[in-house]
Coordinates of C-alpha atoms in Angstrom, one line a residue:
X1 CA 63.3 182.8 30.0
X2 CA 61.5 186.0 29.1
X3 CA 60.9 186.0 25.3
X4 CA 59.7 189.6 25.4
X5 CA 63.1 190.7 26.8
X6 CA 64.9 188.8 24.0
X7 CA 62.8 190.3 21.3
X8 CA 63.4 193.8 22.7
X9 CA 67.1 193.3 22.6
X10 CA 67.5 193.7 26.4
X11 CA 70.1 191.7 28.4
X12 CA 68.8 188.5 30.0
X13 CA 69.7 187.9 33.6
X14 CA 70.0 184.2 34.0
X15 CA 68.7 182.7 37.2
X16 CA 72.0 181.9 39.0
X17 CA 72.5 178.6 40.7
X18 CA 75.7 178.0 42.6
X19 CA 77.7 177.3 39.5
X20 CA 76.1 180.3 37.8
X21 CA 77.2 182.6 40.5
X22 CA 80.8 181.3 40.4
X23 CA 81.0 181.7 36.6
X24 CA 79.3 185.1 36.5
X25 CA 81.3 186.4 39.4
X26 CA 84.6 185.9 37.6
X27 CA 85.7 189.3 36.4
X28 CA 88.8 188.0 34.6
X29 CA 86.9 187.0 31.4
X30 CA 83.5 187.0 29.8
X31 CA 81.2 184.1 30.4
X32 CA 81.9 181.6 27.6
X33 CA 78.7 180.2 26.1
X34 CA 78.6 177.4 23.5
X35 CA 75.9 176.8 21.0
X36 CA 76.0 174.2 18.3
X37 CA 73.9 173.0 15.4
X38 CA 73.9 172.3 11.6
X39 CA 72.8 175.8 10.5
X40 CA 71.8 174.7 7.0
X41 CA 70.2 177.5 4.9
X42 CA 71.1 179.9 7.7
X43 CA 67.9 182.0 8.5
X44 CA 66.6 184.5 11.0
X45 CA 65.5 181.6 13.3
X46 CA 69.1 180.6 13.7
X47 CA 70.1 184.2 14.2
X48 CA 67.5 184.7 17.0
X49 CA 68.6 181.6 18.9
X50 CA 72.2 182.9 18.8
X51 CA 71.1 186.3 19.9
X52 CA 69.4 184.7 22.9
X53 CA 72.6 182.8 23.7
X54 CA 74.7 186.0 23.3
X55 CA 72.4 187.9 25.7
X56 CA 72.3 185.3 28.5
X57 CA 74.9 187.3 30.5
X58 CA 75.9 190.9 30.4
X59 CA 79.3 189.9 29.2
X60 CA 79.2 186.8 27.0
X61 CA 81.7 185.3 24.6
X62 CA 79.6 183.2 22.2
X63 CA 81.2 180.1 20.6
X64 CA 79.3 178.3 17.9
X65 CA 80.1 174.8 16.8
X66 CA 79.0 173.5 13.5
X67 CA 79.1 169.8 12.4
X68 CA 80.8 168.9 9.2
X69 CA 79.1 167.2 6.2
X70 CA 80.2 163.7 7.1
X71 CA 78.8 163.8 10.7
X72 CA 75.6 165.7 9.6
X73 CA 74.8 163.3 6.8
X74 CA 75.3 160.3 9.1
X75 CA 73.1 161.5 11.9
X76 CA 70.7 164.0 10.4
X77 CA 70.6 163.7 6.6
X78 CA 71.7 165.5 3.5
X79 CA 72.2 169.2 3.7
X80 CA 71.7 171.9 1.0
X81 CA 74.8 173.9 1.9
X82 CA 78.3 172.4 2.3
X83 CA 80.0 172.5 5.7
X84 CA 82.3 175.3 4.5
X85 CA 79.3 177.4 3.4
X86 CA 77.6 176.8 6.7
X87 CA 80.8 177.9 8.6
X88 CA 81.1 181.0 6.6
X89 CA 77.4 181.9 7.2
X90 CA 78.0 181.7 10.9
X91 CA 81.1 183.9 10.7
X92 CA 78.9 186.7 9.2
X93 CA 76.4 186.6 12.1
X94 CA 77.0 189.6 14.4
X95 CA 76.2 187.6 17.6
X96 CA 78.9 185.1 17.0
X97 CA 82.3 185.7 18.5
X98 CA 84.0 182.4 17.5
X99 CA 83.2 179.5 15.1
X100 CA 84.3 175.9 15.9
X101 CA 84.3 173.8 12.6
X102 CA 83.9 170.0 12.7
X103 CA 82.1 170.2 16.0
X104 CA 81.2 166.9 17.7
X105 CA 77.7 165.5 17.6
X106 CA 77.8 164.8 21.3
X107 CA 79.5 167.1 23.8
X108 CA 81.8 165.7 26.5
X109 CA 83.9 167.0 29.3
X110 CA 87.0 167.0 27.2
X111 CA 85.5 169.3 24.6
X112 CA 84.2 171.7 27.3
X113 CA 87.6 171.9 28.9
X114 CA 89.4 172.4 25.6
X115 CA 87.3 175.5 24.7
X116 CA 86.9 176.6 28.3
X117 CA 83.1 176.5 27.9
X118 CA 81.0 177.6 30.9
X119 CA 77.5 176.9 29.5
X120 CA 75.8 175.2 26.6
X121 CA 72.8 177.0 25.1
X122 CA 70.2 175.3 23.0
X123 CA 66.4 174.8 22.8
X124 CA 65.0 172.2 25.2
X125 CA 63.9 169.7 22.6
X126 CA 65.7 166.3 23.0
X127 CA 68.1 165.4 20.2
X128 CA 69.2 161.8 19.8
X129 CA 72.9 161.0 20.4
X130 CA 75.2 158.8 18.4
X131 CA 74.5 155.7 20.5
X132 CA 71.2 154.8 18.8
X133 CA 69.6 154.4 22.2
X134 CA 67.6 157.6 21.9
X135 CA 69.5 159.4 24.6
X136 CA 69.6 163.2 24.6
X137 CA 72.8 164.7 23.3
X138 CA 72.6 167.4 25.9
X139 CA 72.0 165.0 28.8
X140 CA 75.5 165.4 30.1
X141 CA 75.5 169.2 30.4
X142 CA 71.9 169.2 31.7
X143 CA 72.9 166.9 34.5
X144 CA 75.9 169.0 35.2
X145 CA 73.7 172.1 35.5
X146 CA 75.5 173.9 32.6
X147 CA 72.6 174.0 30.1
X148 CA 70.8 177.2 29.2
X149 CA 67.6 177.0 27.3
X150 CA 66.8 179.2 24.3
X151 CA 63.5 179.5 22.4
X152 CA 62.9 178.4 18.9
X153 CA 61.3 180.9 16.5
X154 CA 57.9 179.6 15.3
X155 CA 57.1 179.5 11.6
X156 CA 60.7 179.2 10.3
X157 CA 63.1 176.3 10.0
X158 CA 65.4 174.7 7.5
X159 CA 62.9 171.9 7.0
X160 CA 60.1 174.4 6.4
X161 CA 62.2 176.2 3.7
X162 CA 63.0 172.9 2.0
X163 CA 59.3 171.9 2.1
X164 CA 58.3 175.1 0.3
X165 CA 60.8 174.4 -2.4
X166 CA 59.7 170.8 -2.8
X167 CA 56.0 171.8 -2.8
X168 CA 56.6 174.3 -5.7
X169 CA 59.3 172.2 -7.4
X170 CA 58.0 172.7 -10.9
X171 CA 57.9 176.5 -10.5
X172 CA 61.4 176.6 -9.2
X173 CA 62.7 174.4 -12.1
X174 CA 61.0 176.7 -14.6
X175 CA 62.5 179.7 -12.8
X176 CA 66.0 178.4 -13.2
X177 CA 65.4 177.2 -16.8
X178 CA 64.3 180.8 -17.6
X179 CA 67.5 182.1 -15.9
X180 CA 69.7 180.1 -18.2
X181 CA 70.3 176.8 -16.3
X182 CA 70.3 173.7 -18.5
X183 CA 68.0 170.8 -17.9
X184 CA 71.0 168.6 -17.3
X185 CA 72.2 170.9 -14.5
X186 CA 68.7 170.7 -13.0
X187 CA 68.6 166.9 -13.5
X188 CA 65.4 167.2 -15.7
X189 CA 64.7 165.0 -18.7
X190 CA 63.9 166.4 -22.1
X191 CA 60.2 165.3 -21.9
X192 CA 59.9 166.8 -18.4
X193 CA 61.3 170.1 -19.6
X194 CA 58.9 170.3 -22.5
X195 CA 55.9 169.4 -20.4
X196 CA 56.8 172.0 -17.8
X197 CA 57.1 174.7 -20.5
X198 CA 53.7 173.8 -21.9
X199 CA 52.2 173.8 -18.5
X200 CA 53.7 177.2 -17.6
X201 CA 52.4 178.7 -20.9
X202 CA 48.9 177.4 -20.1
X203 CA 49.2 178.8 -16.6
X204 CA 50.2 182.2 -17.9
X205 CA 47.3 182.1 -20.3
X206 CA 44.9 181.3 -17.5
X207 CA 46.3 184.1 -15.5
X208 CA 45.7 186.6 -18.3
X209 CA 42.1 185.3 -18.8
X210 CA 41.5 185.7 -15.1
X211 CA 43.0 189.2 -15.1
X212 CA 40.7 190.2 -18.0
X213 CA 37.7 188.7 -16.2
X214 CA 38.6 190.7 -13.1
X215 CA 38.8 193.9 -15.2
X216 CA 35.4 193.3 -16.7
X217 CA 33.9 192.6 -13.3
X218 CA 35.4 195.8 -12.0
X219 CA 34.0 197.8 -14.9
X220 CA 30.6 196.2 -14.4
X221 CA 30.7 197.0 -10.7
X222 CA 31.6 200.6 -11.4
X223 CA 28.8 200.8 -13.9
X224 CA 26.3 199.6 -11.4
X225 CA 27.6 202.0 -8.8
X226 CA 27.4 205.0 -11.2
X227 CA 24.3 204.0 -13.1
X228 CA 22.0 206.6 -11.4
X229 CA 24.6 209.3 -12.0
X230 CA 24.9 208.4 -15.6
X231 CA 21.1 208.5 -16.1
X232 CA 20.9 211.9 -14.5
X233 CA 23.7 213.2 -16.7
X234 CA 22.1 211.7 -19.8
X235 CA 18.8 213.3 -19.0
X236 CA 20.5 216.7 -18.4
X237 CA 22.4 216.3 -21.7
X238 CA 19.3 215.4 -23.7
X239 CA 17.3 218.3 -22.1
X240 CA 20.2 220.7 -22.9
X241 CA 20.3 219.5 -26.5
X242 CA 16.5 219.8 -27.0
X243 CA 16.6 223.3 -25.6
X244 CA 19.4 224.3 -27.9
X245 CA 17.6 222.7 -30.8
X246 CA 14.4 224.4 -30.0
X247 CA 16.1 227.8 -29.7
X248 CA 17.9 227.2 -33.0
X249 CA 14.6 226.2 -34.7
X250 CA 12.9 229.4 -33.3
X251 CA 15.7 231.6 -34.6
X252 CA 15.7 229.9 -38.0
X253 CA 11.9 230.2 -38.2
X254 CA 12.0 233.8 -37.3
X255 CA 14.6 234.5 -40.0
X256 CA 12.6 232.6 -42.6
X257 CA 9.4 234.5 -41.7
X258 CA 11.2 237.9 -41.8
X259 CA 12.6 237.1 -45.3
X260 CA 9.2 236.0 -46.6
X261 CA 7.6 239.2 -45.2
X262 CA 10.3 241.3 -46.7
X263 CA 9.9 239.6 -50.0
X264 CA 6.1 240.0 -49.9
X265 CA 6.4 243.7 -49.0
X266 CA 8.6 244.2 -52.0
X267 CA 6.2 242.5 -54.3
X268 CA 3.2 244.3 -52.8
X269 CA 4.9 247.7 -53.3
X270 CA 5.6 246.9 -56.9
X271 CA 2.0 245.9 -57.6
X272 CA 0.7 249.0 -55.9
X273 CA 2.8 251.2 -58.1
X274 CA 1.6 249.4 -61.3
X275 CA -2.0 249.5 -60.1
X276 CA -2.1 253.3 -59.7
X277 CA -1.2 253.9 -63.3
X278 CA -3.9 251.7 -64.7
X279 CA -6.6 253.1 -62.3
X280 CA -6.1 256.7 -63.8
X281 CA -6.6 255.5 -67.4
X282 CA -9.7 253.5 -66.5
X283 CA -11.1 256.5 -64.7
X284 CA -11.2 258.7 -67.8
X285 CA -12.4 255.9 -70.0
X286 CA -15.2 255.1 -67.6
X287 CA -16.1 258.8 -67.6
X288 CA -16.5 258.9 -71.3
X289 CA -18.5 255.8 -71.3
X290 CA -20.7 257.3 -68.6
X291 CA -21.0 260.3 -70.8
X292 CA -22.2 258.3 -73.7
X293 CA -24.5 256.4 -71.6
X294 CA -26.1 259.7 -70.6
X295 CA -26.6 260.6 -74.2
X296 CA -28.2 257.3 -74.9
X297 CA -30.4 257.9 -71.8
X298 CA -31.6 261.2 -73.1
X299 CA -32.2 259.9 -76.6
X300 CA -34.2 257.2 -75.3
X301 CA -36.4 259.6 -73.4
X302 CA -37.2 261.5 -76.7
X303 CA -38.7 258.5 -78.2

């Protein structure tokens, strides 16, 4: 079977044997294909297998059988969903035309005739029948040439989903406790509940510490990346400040010098004005003294 054609949503042309040709040549009704399973926690892997079964023929009526709880628990184990929930999930799948509740674990000719089933579709893995001898439940239809193989979807299964829940059991318990479920509803003891709450608080604290550490590392990394840019900017800022400071000092010094010179000019002007008056008086006084000195000079010559 071409998996690419299935994924692209194209019809799948089954390789027709003699019985295939007889069934597909009947124009009276669609080819009736039967697929069965448990379909617990119905997921897209289930939907894809049903899509493949639906697209086996251009005109297919897909019948899906689902085992009840009693049969499933006996031969496969406990399910998460009840049989009624599993039936309802199948009814809401767009590839399903008809759901058969309480489907048998092993298919026989009587069941095929009752539902007018032309082919049975399932993956090729062998599934043990109810005899306990390890026989394949689909051995009958395979021998009759009425079995069509579908492909499983890797990475998804009911068992995988349950394993994820079991693996993170404590987190899911705390999730439901936080949502209002009681410890009794979750079948958790008082001590277990308290221990889980303490562990969750510690975990949240660790996450906050880790978050802060990551922020600090991010800042440090950014600082290292922009260190040279910051240094260049710092040098430019310092040079600009010194230039402004020098210019301001020059202006302030010029202003102080101009004020001192103005003050000195004012004082000098006042002194000069006072000095002219005293020089005139001294001049006449000095002349008189000079005159007297001349008299004394002449008198001294007479002696």
